CSV table of C-alpha atoms in Angstrom, one decimal:
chain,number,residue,atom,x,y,z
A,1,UNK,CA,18.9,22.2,-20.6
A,2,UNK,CA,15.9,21.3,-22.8
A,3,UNK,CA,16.5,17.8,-22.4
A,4,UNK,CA,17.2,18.0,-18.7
A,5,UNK,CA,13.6,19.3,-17.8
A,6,UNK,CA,11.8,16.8,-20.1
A,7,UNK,CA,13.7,13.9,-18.0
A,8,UNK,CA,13.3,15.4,-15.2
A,9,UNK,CA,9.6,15.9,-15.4
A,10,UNK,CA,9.6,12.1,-16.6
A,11,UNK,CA,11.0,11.3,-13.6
A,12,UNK,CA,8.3,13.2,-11.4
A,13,UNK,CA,5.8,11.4,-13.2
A,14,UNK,CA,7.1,7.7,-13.1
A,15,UNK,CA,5.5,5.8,-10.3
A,16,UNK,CA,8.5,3.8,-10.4
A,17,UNK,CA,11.9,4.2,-11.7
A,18,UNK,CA,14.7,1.6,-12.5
A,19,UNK,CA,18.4,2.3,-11.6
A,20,UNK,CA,20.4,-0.1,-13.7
A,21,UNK,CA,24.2,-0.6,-13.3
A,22,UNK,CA,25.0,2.9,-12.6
A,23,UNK,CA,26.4,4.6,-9.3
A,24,UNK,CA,24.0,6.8,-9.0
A,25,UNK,CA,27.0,9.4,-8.0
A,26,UNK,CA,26.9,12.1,-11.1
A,27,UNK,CA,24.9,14.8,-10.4
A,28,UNK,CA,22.6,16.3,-11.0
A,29,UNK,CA,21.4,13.0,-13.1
A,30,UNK,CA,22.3,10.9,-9.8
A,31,UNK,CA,19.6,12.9,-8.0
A,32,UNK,CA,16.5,12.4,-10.4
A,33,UNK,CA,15.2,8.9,-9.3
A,34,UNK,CA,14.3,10.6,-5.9
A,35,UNK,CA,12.1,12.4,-7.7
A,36,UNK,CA,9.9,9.4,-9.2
A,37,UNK,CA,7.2,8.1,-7.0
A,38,UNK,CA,9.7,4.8,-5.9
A,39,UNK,CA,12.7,3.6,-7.3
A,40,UNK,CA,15.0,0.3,-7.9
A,41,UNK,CA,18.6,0.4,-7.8
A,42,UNK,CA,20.3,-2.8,-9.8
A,43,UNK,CA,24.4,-2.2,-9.0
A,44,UNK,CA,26.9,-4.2,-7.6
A,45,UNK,CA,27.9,-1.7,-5.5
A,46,UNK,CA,26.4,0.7,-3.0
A,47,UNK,CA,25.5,3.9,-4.1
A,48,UNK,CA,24.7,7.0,-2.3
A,49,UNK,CA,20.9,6.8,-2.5
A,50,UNK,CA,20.5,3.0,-1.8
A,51,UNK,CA,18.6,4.2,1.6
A,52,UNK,CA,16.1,5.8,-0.4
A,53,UNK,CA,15.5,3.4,-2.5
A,54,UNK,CA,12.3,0.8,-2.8
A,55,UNK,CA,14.4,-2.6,-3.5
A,56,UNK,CA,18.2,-2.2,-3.5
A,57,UNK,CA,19.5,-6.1,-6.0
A,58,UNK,CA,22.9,-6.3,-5.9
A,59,UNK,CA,23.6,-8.6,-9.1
A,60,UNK,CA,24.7,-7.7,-12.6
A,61,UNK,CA,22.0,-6.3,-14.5
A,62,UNK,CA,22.2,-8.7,-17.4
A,63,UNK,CA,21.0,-11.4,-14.9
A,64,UNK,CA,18.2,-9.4,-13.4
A,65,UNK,CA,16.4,-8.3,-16.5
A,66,UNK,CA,16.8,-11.5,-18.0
A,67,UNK,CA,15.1,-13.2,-15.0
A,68,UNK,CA,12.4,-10.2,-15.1
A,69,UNK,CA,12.1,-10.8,-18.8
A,70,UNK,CA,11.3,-14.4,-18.4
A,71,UNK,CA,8.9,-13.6,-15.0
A,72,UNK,CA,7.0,-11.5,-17.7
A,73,UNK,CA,7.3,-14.1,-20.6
A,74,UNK,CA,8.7,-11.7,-22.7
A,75,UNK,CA,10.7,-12.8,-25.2
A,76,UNK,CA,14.6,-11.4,-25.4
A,77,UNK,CA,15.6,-11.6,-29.1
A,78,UNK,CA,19.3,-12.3,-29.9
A,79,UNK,CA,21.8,-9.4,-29.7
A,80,UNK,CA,22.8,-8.8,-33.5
A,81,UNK,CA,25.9,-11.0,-34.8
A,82,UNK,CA,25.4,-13.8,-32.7
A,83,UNK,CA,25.9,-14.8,-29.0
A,84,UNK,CA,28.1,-13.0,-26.8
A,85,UNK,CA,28.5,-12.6,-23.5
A,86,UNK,CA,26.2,-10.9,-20.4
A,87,UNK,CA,23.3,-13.0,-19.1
A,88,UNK,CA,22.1,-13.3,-22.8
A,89,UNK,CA,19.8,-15.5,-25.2
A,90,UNK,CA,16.6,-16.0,-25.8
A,91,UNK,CA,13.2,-16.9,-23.5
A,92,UNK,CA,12.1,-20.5,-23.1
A,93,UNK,CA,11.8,-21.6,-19.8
């Protein structure tokens, strides 16, 4: 319960609040990005608050932050033990 109020303050607070891969359908955690200023939803799928939202992407997640990463030049360090799959690897570019 503790940890629910200190997120859910976070949320009130955030001017903008990224929804990453998730279906946004578990409540009462579903229902916290309406609570932040603005928010992003990053799914494949709709969700229930895609309406809402400021920017709906519909695209794996990998492949968005990797090309926000790489908007910001910020560098994406190697997942530990190698390569692997997702949208992966280092900056450059």
């Amino acid at each position: 319960d503790h940890e629910y109020l200190k997120t859910a303050a976070a949320f009130q607070a955030a001017d903008l609040a990224l929804c990453l891969g998730t279906s946004l359908r578990i409540t009462p955690a579903a229902d916290l990005p309406l609570t932040a200023r603005r928010f992003v939803v990053v799914n494949l799928q709709e969700t229930p608050h895609d309406a809402r939202a400021a920017l709906v992407i519909r695209a794996p997640v990998d492949d968005v932050m990797t090309a926000l990463c790489r908007a910001l030049d910020v560098d994406i360090p190697e997942a530990p033990g190698g390569g692997g799959g997702g949208g992966g690897g280092g900056g450059g570019g």
